[in-house]
Each structure stands twice: as structure tokens, then as C-alpha cells.
Amino acid sequence: MRVLMFVLAWLPLPLLQGLGAMAAWLVRVTNGNRWRVALHNLERCMPELGDDERRRIARASLRTELTTYLETARYWLGPGRAVRRSVREWRNIGVLEDAFAQGRGVILLTLHMGAFEAVAIPMSARYPFYGLYKPQKGAINALSLKGRCRFGGRMKKAEAGVRLADGFGVYYMPDHDPPEGRGIFEPFMGIPAHTPTLIARMVAESGAPVVFMWGERLPRARGYIAHYLAAPEGIDSPDIATATRAMNAGLEACVRQCPEQYWWSYKRFRRQPEGSPRFYAAVRRR
């Protein structure tokens, strides 16, 4: 694993992205599970689109997801100057700066969309952040910690008792299914999604402002754009359900900016409220 990661880290960006496009093509032409899940999610989450448009989005989504896996070694271990310079624009960065100016820390939320680490890791050279993470097995855990901290970022395990440190922001990806007892069902893209309540509790405890961010991958290996969005109303509500619902609305706003770069192959809706039918039971070979 270490050898492979170091090799990938020094490959040119156009080659990595070409390999990602090839991998996505193979998944599609073999009717792989990722392709089928992506189509199913799009059918349920964006029913207003036609079949051809959903298939176009699914193709682009697979390319960006599989390319991100290949590029990850570059973000973690590749030449530092090239990694920093690959972020071409910090769009709407004033939203983040205004949040820091309030002096209560910042909660920065992102999601499995585009090239999130390509912009998050260089950002840590400019703004003080703790990244919340779930430890992984084997050598990949040490490599990920080293890579994510290479420009000054710090890491903490994502646990119920996480607190904001003075002057620091917290960076977290809440678009996942948390363990039992740490989530509630709130809508995401119109579908009930078992959603972490960690952020709602952190906001209620700290009063820290929330900002959303996603990383856009530009075509032809031209780099990335970091997009920042203000949080919707209600995210600071003392009611956990209201705040969590607002958080999902913020995540959905990111997705709708560029649905081609959201990772639609992720089984976000695997867990459903008791008594509901299995969301992915209809996924079959097409």
C-alpha cells in the first residue's frame, strides 16, 4: 500500500485523471454495482430529470469519485508546491473569513463531492482547522494522518464529546450514516436519511457559525475551485431535529450547484425508518 501510494503521489495530474476516467468507463460498461446504485439514487433524488440526463450525471459522478481515489495519494504525499497551486480559486472565501471574525471558532462542513481533500488540505495552511475523522485500519491510517496534517492541519477522532478549541475551526463530513444512537432521520434530497446529530449538538454548545464547502474539479486537469456557502437558517436552533434538518439543506444546496460531482454511488439511504421498505432492494442489473 505504501509503495503504491508513493507511486501515485508523483504521477502527473492528467494521467491520474485519465486513469480515473478509464476506471469509471469500466464500471459502467460492466454494469457494476456503483453504476446501478448511482442511477437508482438519481432516480429517487432527482425524479424531475429525464433518463438521459440522469445517466449523464451518473457517468460524470463515477469519473469524479474514482478519480478522487487515485488523486488522494497526491494530496497526501505529492509535491507540496504543486498541491497548493492546484487550487485555482477560493470562491466566496469571505463567508469563511466573516465566520472566523466572530471569534467563536468555525464549523466547516463538506461532503462526498468533487475533490474535497484537494482544497481542504491546502486550506489548512491559511486557516487553523481540526479535521474530524474515523480511524482506518493498517498503514492507510498513518498515511492519511500525515497527509492531512502536512500543511498545518490537525486531526481528532469524530466522537460525541468533540469540543471546539479556541481560535480553531472544525472540519467534518456529515453525509454518512452514523452509528445507532448518534443520528436521526431527516430529509436529504427529499429522502429520509439517517443523519449525524454531532454538528447540531456542537453548534448548540459552542455557538460557532457554520460554513459549507465543496471542491470542484476543473476539466482537463486544470486544478480545483474551493466553493464556500453560508449556512441556511435554523442550523443554530436549540432543537436538534431543526438544526439537523437545516444542515442537510445546506448539504443539498452544495449538491445542486453541481450534481455531476456528487458521489451518487454511495448508499446514503441504506438505513431507513422502521417499517420502511429497503431503499436499495430495487437495485438490479440493468
mmCIF file of C-alpha atoms in Angstrom:
data_model
loop_
_atom_site.group_PDB
_atom_site.id
_atom_site.type_symbol
_atom_site.label_atom_id
_atom_site.label_comp_id
_atom_site.label_asym_id
_atom_site.label_seq_id
_atom_site.Cartn_x
_atom_site.Cartn_y
_atom_site.Cartn_z
ATOM 1 C CA MET A 1 0.000 0.000 0.000
ATOM 2 C CA ARG A 2 2.773 2.455 0.910
ATOM 3 C CA VAL A 3 4.648 1.792 -2.328
ATOM 4 C CA LEU A 4 1.502 2.206 -4.406
ATOM 5 C CA MET A 5 0.619 5.457 -2.660
ATOM 6 C CA PHE A 6 4.069 6.925 -3.217
ATOM 7 C CA VAL A 7 3.977 5.965 -6.898
ATOM 8 C CA LEU A 8 0.542 7.541 -7.384
ATOM 9 C CA ALA A 9 1.639 10.666 -5.482
ATOM 10 C CA TRP A 10 4.190 11.568 -8.140
ATOM 11 C CA LEU A 11 2.205 10.760 -11.269
ATOM 12 C CA PRO A 12 1.122 13.780 -13.362
ATOM 13 C CA LEU A 13 -2.390 15.017 -12.664
ATOM 14 C CA PRO A 14 -3.572 14.467 -16.280
ATOM 15 C CA LEU A 15 -2.507 10.810 -16.077
ATOM 16 C CA LEU A 16 -4.283 10.277 -12.749
ATOM 17 C CA GLN A 17 -7.455 11.800 -14.105
ATOM 18 C CA GLY A 18 -7.191 9.743 -17.282
ATOM 19 C CA LEU A 19 -6.912 6.578 -15.200
ATOM 20 C CA GLY A 20 -9.940 7.652 -13.180
ATOM 21 C CA ALA A 21 -11.974 8.164 -16.354
ATOM 22 C CA MET A 22 -10.934 4.723 -17.606
ATOM 23 C CA ALA A 23 -11.910 3.074 -14.314
ATOM 24 C CA ALA A 24 -15.313 4.776 -14.427
ATOM 25 C CA TRP A 25 -15.849 3.593 -18.005
ATOM 26 C CA LEU A 26 -15.100 0.008 -16.973
ATOM 27 C CA VAL A 27 -17.583 0.172 -14.098
ATOM 28 C CA ARG A 28 -20.243 1.499 -16.443
ATOM 29 C CA VAL A 29 -19.765 -0.896 -19.357
ATOM 30 C CA THR A 30 -19.704 -3.889 -16.983
ATOM 31 C CA ASN A 31 -22.866 -2.592 -15.281
ATOM 32 C CA GLY A 32 -21.073 -2.602 -11.953
ATOM 33 C CA ASN A 33 -22.774 -2.062 -8.614
ATOM 34 C CA ARG A 34 -21.562 1.542 -8.319
ATOM 35 C CA TRP A 35 -23.194 2.404 -11.641
ATOM 36 C CA ARG A 36 -26.501 0.794 -10.682
ATOM 37 C CA VAL A 37 -26.592 2.455 -7.268
ATOM 38 C CA ALA A 38 -25.794 5.851 -8.807
ATOM 39 C CA LEU A 39 -28.685 5.526 -11.261
ATOM 40 C CA HIS A 40 -31.051 4.394 -8.504
ATOM 41 C CA ASN A 41 -30.095 7.298 -6.220
ATOM 42 C CA LEU A 42 -30.556 9.785 -9.044
ATOM 43 C CA GLU A 43 -33.958 8.334 -9.979
ATOM 44 C CA ARG A 44 -35.158 8.790 -6.406
ATOM 45 C CA CYS A 45 -33.403 12.077 -5.570
ATOM 46 C CA MET A 46 -33.819 13.934 -8.874
ATOM 47 C CA PRO A 47 -37.008 12.490 -10.446
ATOM 48 C CA GLU A 48 -37.602 15.735 -12.330
ATOM 49 C CA LEU A 49 -34.749 14.853 -14.718
ATOM 50 C CA GLY A 50 -35.060 12.627 -17.765
ATOM 51 C CA ASP A 51 -33.320 9.261 -18.069
ATOM 52 C CA ASP A 52 -30.634 10.566 -20.440
ATOM 53 C CA GLU A 53 -29.770 13.454 -18.131
ATOM 54 C CA ARG A 54 -29.550 11.177 -15.089
ATOM 55 C CA ARG A 55 -27.266 8.801 -16.972
ATOM 56 C CA ARG A 56 -25.054 11.732 -17.997
ATOM 57 C CA ILE A 57 -24.797 12.854 -14.377
ATOM 58 C CA ALA A 58 -24.093 9.290 -13.223
ATOM 59 C CA ARG A 59 -21.237 8.957 -15.738
ATOM 60 C CA ALA A 60 -19.670 12.225 -14.600
ATOM 61 C CA SER A 61 -20.178 11.309 -10.941
ATOM 62 C CA LEU A 62 -18.352 7.996 -11.329
ATOM 63 C CA ARG A 63 -15.451 9.741 -13.041
ATOM 64 C CA THR A 64 -15.047 12.259 -10.253
ATOM 65 C CA GLU A 65 -15.378 9.647 -7.481
ATOM 66 C CA LEU A 66 -12.873 7.163 -8.897
ATOM 67 C CA THR A 67 -10.509 9.955 -9.907
ATOM 68 C CA THR A 68 -10.556 11.233 -6.333
ATOM 69 C CA TYR A 69 -9.443 7.841 -5.026
ATOM 70 C CA LEU A 70 -6.455 7.915 -7.373
ATOM 71 C CA GLU A 71 -5.623 11.545 -6.642
ATOM 72 C CA THR A 72 -5.724 11.091 -2.863
ATOM 73 C CA ALA A 73 -2.097 9.963 -2.754
ATOM 74 C CA ARG A 74 -1.125 13.187 -4.491
ATOM 75 C CA TYR A 75 -2.927 15.346 -1.919
ATOM 76 C CA TRP A 76 -1.290 13.452 0.939
ATOM 77 C CA LEU A 77 2.223 12.774 -0.346
ATOM 78 C CA GLY A 78 2.816 14.624 -3.621
ATOM 79 C CA PRO A 79 4.952 17.744 -4.157
ATOM 80 C CA GLY A 80 3.702 20.375 -1.751
ATOM 81 C CA ARG A 81 4.002 23.352 -4.078
ATOM 82 C CA ALA A 82 2.024 21.611 -6.798
ATOM 83 C CA VAL A 83 -0.707 20.590 -4.350
ATOM 84 C CA ARG A 84 -1.104 24.155 -3.080
ATOM 85 C CA ARG A 85 -1.028 25.722 -6.536
ATOM 86 C CA SER A 86 -3.622 23.311 -7.895
ATOM 87 C CA VAL A 87 -6.349 25.252 -6.045
ATOM 88 C CA ARG A 88 -7.091 27.947 -8.632
ATOM 89 C CA GLU A 89 -9.719 29.898 -6.741
ATOM 90 C CA TRP A 90 -11.171 30.249 -3.236
ATOM 91 C CA ARG A 91 -14.668 31.255 -4.332
ATOM 92 C CA ASN A 92 -16.770 33.189 -1.809
ATOM 93 C CA ILE A 93 -13.992 32.827 0.796
ATOM 94 C CA GLY A 94 -15.386 35.888 2.548
ATOM 95 C CA VAL A 95 -18.081 33.686 4.088
ATOM 96 C CA LEU A 96 -15.378 31.718 5.922
ATOM 97 C CA GLU A 97 -13.405 34.823 6.907
ATOM 98 C CA ASP A 98 -16.519 36.515 8.305
ATOM 99 C CA ALA A 99 -17.277 33.379 10.320
ATOM 100 C CA PHE A 100 -13.773 33.325 11.835
ATOM 101 C CA ALA A 101 -14.074 37.038 12.642
ATOM 102 C CA GLN A 102 -16.873 36.265 15.095
ATOM 103 C CA GLY A 103 -14.255 34.755 17.412
ATOM 104 C CA ARG A 104 -16.145 31.570 18.361
ATOM 105 C CA GLY A 105 -14.377 29.157 16.033
ATOM 106 C CA VAL A 106 -15.951 27.793 12.846
ATOM 107 C CA ILE A 107 -17.630 24.528 11.909
ATOM 108 C CA LEU A 108 -16.811 23.836 8.258
ATOM 109 C CA LEU A 109 -18.893 21.113 6.635
ATOM 110 C CA THR A 110 -18.178 19.323 3.392
ATOM 111 C CA LEU A 111 -19.482 16.171 1.725
ATOM 112 C CA HIS A 112 -18.523 13.353 -0.632
ATOM 113 C CA MET A 113 -18.489 15.592 -3.641
ATOM 114 C CA GLY A 114 -15.821 16.627 -6.121
ATOM 115 C CA ALA A 115 -12.272 16.770 -4.783
ATOM 116 C CA PHE A 116 -12.915 17.770 -1.181
ATOM 117 C CA GLU A 117 -9.419 16.978 0.148
ATOM 118 C CA ALA A 118 -7.733 18.699 -2.782
ATOM 119 C CA VAL A 119 -8.995 22.007 -1.393
ATOM 120 C CA ALA A 120 -9.259 21.167 2.329
ATOM 121 C CA ILE A 121 -5.623 20.153 2.820
ATOM 122 C CA PRO A 122 -4.088 23.308 1.258
ATOM 123 C CA MET A 123 -6.685 25.418 3.089
ATOM 124 C CA SER A 124 -5.187 24.308 6.408
ATOM 125 C CA ALA A 125 -2.065 26.345 5.569
ATOM 126 C CA ARG A 126 -4.189 29.500 5.693
ATOM 127 C CA TYR A 127 -6.777 28.752 8.375
ATOM 128 C CA PRO A 128 -6.443 26.712 11.615
ATOM 129 C CA PHE A 129 -8.607 23.596 11.438
ATOM 130 C CA TYR A 130 -9.093 20.302 13.201
ATOM 131 C CA GLY A 131 -10.361 17.599 10.871
ATOM 132 C CA LEU A 132 -12.709 15.070 12.457
ATOM 133 C CA TYR A 133 -12.060 11.546 11.201
ATOM 134 C CA LYS A 134 -12.819 7.889 11.755
ATOM 135 C CA PRO A 135 -9.620 5.832 12.209
ATOM 136 C CA GLN A 136 -8.911 3.321 9.459
ATOM 137 C CA LYS A 137 -7.111 0.003 9.561
ATOM 138 C CA GLY A 138 -3.494 -0.634 8.641
ATOM 139 C CA ALA A 139 -0.944 1.650 7.026
ATOM 140 C CA ILE A 140 -3.580 3.808 5.361
ATOM 141 C CA ASN A 141 -4.445 5.414 8.714
ATOM 142 C CA ALA A 142 -0.906 6.687 9.326
ATOM 143 C CA LEU A 143 -0.598 7.882 5.731
ATOM 144 C CA SER A 144 -3.896 9.744 5.905
ATOM 145 C CA LEU A 145 -2.991 11.482 9.160
ATOM 146 C CA LYS A 146 0.403 12.519 7.800
ATOM 147 C CA GLY A 147 -1.081 13.783 4.566
ATOM 148 C CA ARG A 148 -3.981 15.682 6.076
ATOM 149 C CA CYS A 149 -1.676 17.443 8.563
ATOM 150 C CA ARG A 150 1.104 18.266 6.092
ATOM 151 C CA PHE A 151 0.285 21.986 5.837
ATOM 152 C CA GLY A 152 -0.617 22.604 9.463
ATOM 153 C CA GLY A 153 -3.992 20.937 9.883
ATOM 154 C CA ARG A 154 -4.711 18.783 12.933
ATOM 155 C CA MET A 155 -6.899 15.719 13.329
ATOM 156 C CA LYS A 156 -9.295 14.487 16.009
ATOM 157 C CA LYS A 157 -11.422 11.368 16.209
ATOM 158 C CA ALA A 158 -15.066 12.103 15.451
ATOM 159 C CA GLU A 159 -16.702 11.395 18.786
ATOM 160 C CA ALA A 160 -19.757 12.646 20.607
ATOM 161 C CA GLY A 161 -17.676 14.750 23.024
ATOM 162 C CA VAL A 162 -15.682 16.802 20.492
ATOM 163 C CA ARG A 163 -15.242 20.425 21.537
ATOM 164 C CA LEU A 164 -14.034 23.424 19.565
ATOM 165 C CA ALA A 165 -10.606 24.708 20.536
ATOM 166 C CA ASP A 166 -10.092 28.478 20.887
ATOM 167 C CA GLY A 167 -9.389 30.085 17.548
ATOM 168 C CA PHE A 168 -9.719 26.842 15.620
ATOM 169 C CA GLY A 169 -12.264 25.569 13.181
ATOM 170 C CA VAL A 170 -13.586 22.024 12.902
ATOM 171 C CA TYR A 171 -13.820 20.320 9.509
ATOM 172 C CA TYR A 172 -16.282 17.447 9.125
ATOM 173 C CA MET A 173 -18.188 15.388 6.538
ATOM 174 C CA PRO A 174 -21.696 14.681 7.872
ATOM 175 C CA ASP A 175 -23.179 13.000 4.768
ATOM 176 C CA HIS A 176 -22.880 9.489 6.165
ATOM 177 C CA ASP A 177 -24.876 7.008 8.222
ATOM 178 C CA PRO A 178 -23.721 7.328 11.866
ATOM 179 C CA PRO A 179 -23.798 4.532 14.455
ATOM 180 C CA GLU A 180 -27.099 3.733 16.134
ATOM 181 C CA GLY A 181 -27.950 6.345 18.737
ATOM 182 C CA ARG A 182 -25.904 9.119 17.110
ATOM 183 C CA GLY A 183 -28.288 10.041 14.331
ATOM 184 C CA ILE A 184 -31.875 10.882 13.456
ATOM 185 C CA PHE A 185 -33.838 10.677 10.219
ATOM 186 C CA GLU A 186 -34.101 13.974 8.373
ATOM 187 C CA PRO A 187 -34.648 14.660 4.652
ATOM 188 C CA PHE A 188 -31.735 14.849 2.244
ATOM 189 C CA MET A 189 -32.610 15.314 -1.437
ATOM 190 C CA GLY A 190 -36.191 14.522 -0.475
ATOM 191 C CA ILE A 191 -35.363 11.113 1.075
ATOM 192 C CA PRO A 192 -35.210 10.255 4.813
ATOM 193 C CA ALA A 193 -31.518 9.952 5.690
ATOM 194 C CA HIS A 194 -30.067 8.744 8.990
ATOM 195 C CA THR A 195 -28.035 11.863 9.791
ATOM 196 C CA PRO A 196 -25.423 12.598 12.495
ATOM 197 C CA THR A 197 -26.591 14.909 15.283
ATOM 198 C CA LEU A 198 -22.972 15.696 16.272
ATOM 199 C CA ILE A 199 -22.918 19.036 14.441
ATOM 200 C CA ALA A 200 -26.254 20.235 15.827
ATOM 201 C CA ARG A 201 -25.008 19.495 19.336
ATOM 202 C CA MET A 202 -21.666 21.231 18.715
ATOM 203 C CA VAL A 203 -23.408 24.348 17.402
ATOM 204 C CA ALA A 204 -25.790 24.426 20.356
ATOM 205 C CA GLU A 205 -22.902 24.064 22.809
ATOM 206 C CA SER A 206 -20.379 26.439 21.207
ATOM 207 C CA GLY A 207 -22.436 28.975 19.269
ATOM 208 C CA ALA A 208 -19.880 28.628 16.469
ATOM 209 C CA PRO A 209 -21.018 29.671 12.975
ATOM 210 C CA VAL A 210 -21.330 27.010 10.283
ATOM 211 C CA VAL A 211 -19.958 27.271 6.734
ATOM 212 C CA PHE A 212 -20.295 24.751 3.900
ATOM 213 C CA MET A 213 -17.552 23.950 1.409
ATOM 214 C CA TRP A 214 -17.046 21.668 -1.582
ATOM 215 C CA GLY A 215 -14.160 21.247 -4.033
ATOM 216 C CA GLU A 216 -14.878 21.466 -7.754
ATOM 217 C CA ARG A 217 -12.586 19.521 -10.088
ATOM 218 C CA LEU A 218 -11.928 21.536 -13.229
ATOM 219 C CA PRO A 219 -11.813 19.787 -16.633
ATOM 220 C CA ARG A 220 -8.588 18.893 -18.442
ATOM 221 C CA ALA A 221 -6.576 18.632 -15.180
ATOM 222 C CA ARG A 222 -6.628 22.402 -14.682
ATOM 223 C CA GLY A 223 -6.951 22.120 -10.899
ATOM 224 C CA TYR A 224 -9.744 22.850 -8.420
ATOM 225 C CA ILE A 225 -12.027 25.563 -7.082
ATOM 226 C CA ALA A 226 -12.986 25.735 -3.398
ATOM 227 C CA HIS A 227 -16.625 26.849 -3.028
ATOM 228 C CA TYR A 228 -17.899 28.302 0.273
ATOM 229 C CA LEU A 229 -21.588 28.684 1.157
ATOM 230 C CA ALA A 230 -23.313 30.302 4.113
ATOM 231 C CA ALA A 231 -25.403 28.003 6.289
ATOM 232 C CA PRO A 232 -29.208 28.078 5.955
ATOM 233 C CA GLU A 233 -31.439 29.460 8.670
ATOM 234 C CA GLY A 234 -32.197 27.105 11.524
ATOM 235 C CA ILE A 235 -28.806 25.461 11.791
ATOM 236 C CA ASP A 236 -28.247 27.203 15.135
ATOM 237 C CA SER A 237 -31.623 26.120 16.519
ATOM 238 C CA PRO A 238 -31.520 24.590 20.029
ATOM 239 C CA ASP A 239 -33.885 21.928 18.664
ATOM 240 C CA ILE A 240 -31.640 19.121 17.411
ATOM 241 C CA ALA A 241 -34.066 17.984 14.719
ATOM 242 C CA THR A 242 -34.472 21.509 13.315
ATOM 243 C CA ALA A 243 -30.724 22.117 13.265
ATOM 244 C CA THR A 244 -30.000 18.737 11.662
ATOM 245 C CA ARG A 245 -32.670 19.348 9.013
ATOM 246 C CA ALA A 246 -31.052 22.714 8.218
ATOM 247 C CA MET A 247 -27.641 21.043 7.952
ATOM 248 C CA ASN A 248 -28.982 18.599 5.367
ATOM 249 C CA ALA A 249 -30.490 21.533 3.474
ATOM 250 C CA GLY A 250 -27.028 23.105 3.322
ATOM 251 C CA LEU A 251 -25.528 19.883 2.010
ATOM 252 C CA GLU A 252 -28.277 19.622 -0.586
ATOM 253 C CA ALA A 253 -27.544 23.194 -1.718
ATOM 254 C CA CYS A 254 -23.956 22.099 -2.426
ATOM 255 C CA VAL A 255 -25.125 19.084 -4.442
ATOM 256 C CA ARG A 256 -27.499 21.148 -6.539
ATOM 257 C CA GLN A 257 -24.705 23.519 -7.515
ATOM 258 C CA CYS A 258 -23.038 20.690 -9.423
ATOM 259 C CA PRO A 259 -24.807 17.287 -9.215
ATOM 260 C CA GLU A 260 -22.269 15.837 -11.680
ATOM 261 C CA GLN A 261 -19.622 15.879 -8.945
ATOM 262 C CA TYR A 262 -21.626 14.397 -6.077
ATOM 263 C CA TRP A 263 -20.783 10.736 -5.348
ATOM 264 C CA TRP A 264 -24.120 9.180 -6.251
ATOM 265 C CA SER A 265 -22.787 5.625 -5.936
ATOM 266 C CA TYR A 266 -22.677 5.932 -2.134
ATOM 267 C CA LYS A 267 -25.551 4.092 -0.420
ATOM 268 C CA ARG A 268 -26.540 7.105 1.645
ATOM 269 C CA PHE A 269 -30.071 5.801 2.267
ATOM 270 C CA ARG A 270 -29.234 2.220 3.243
ATOM 271 C CA ARG A 271 -30.819 2.693 6.670
ATOM 272 C CA GLN A 272 -34.476 3.789 6.639
ATOM 273 C CA PRO A 273 -37.069 4.398 9.374
ATOM 274 C CA GLU A 274 -38.503 1.265 10.937
ATOM 275 C CA GLY A 275 -41.197 -0.261 8.763
ATOM 276 C CA SER A 276 -39.971 1.371 5.546
ATOM 277 C CA PRO A 277 -39.065 -0.791 2.538
ATOM 278 C CA ARG A 278 -35.401 -1.412 1.800
ATOM 279 C CA PHE A 279 -34.246 1.550 -0.245
ATOM 280 C CA TYR A 280 -31.810 -0.404 -2.426
ATOM 281 C CA ALA A 281 -33.918 -3.536 -2.883
ATOM 282 C CA ALA A 282 -34.721 -2.422 -6.427
ATOM 283 C CA VAL A 283 -31.073 -2.089 -7.465
ATOM 284 C CA ARG A 284 -30.550 -4.785 -10.067
ATOM 285 C CA ARG A 285 -28.614 -5.423 -13.230
ATOM 286 C CA ARG A 286 -29.903 -3.115 -15.948
#
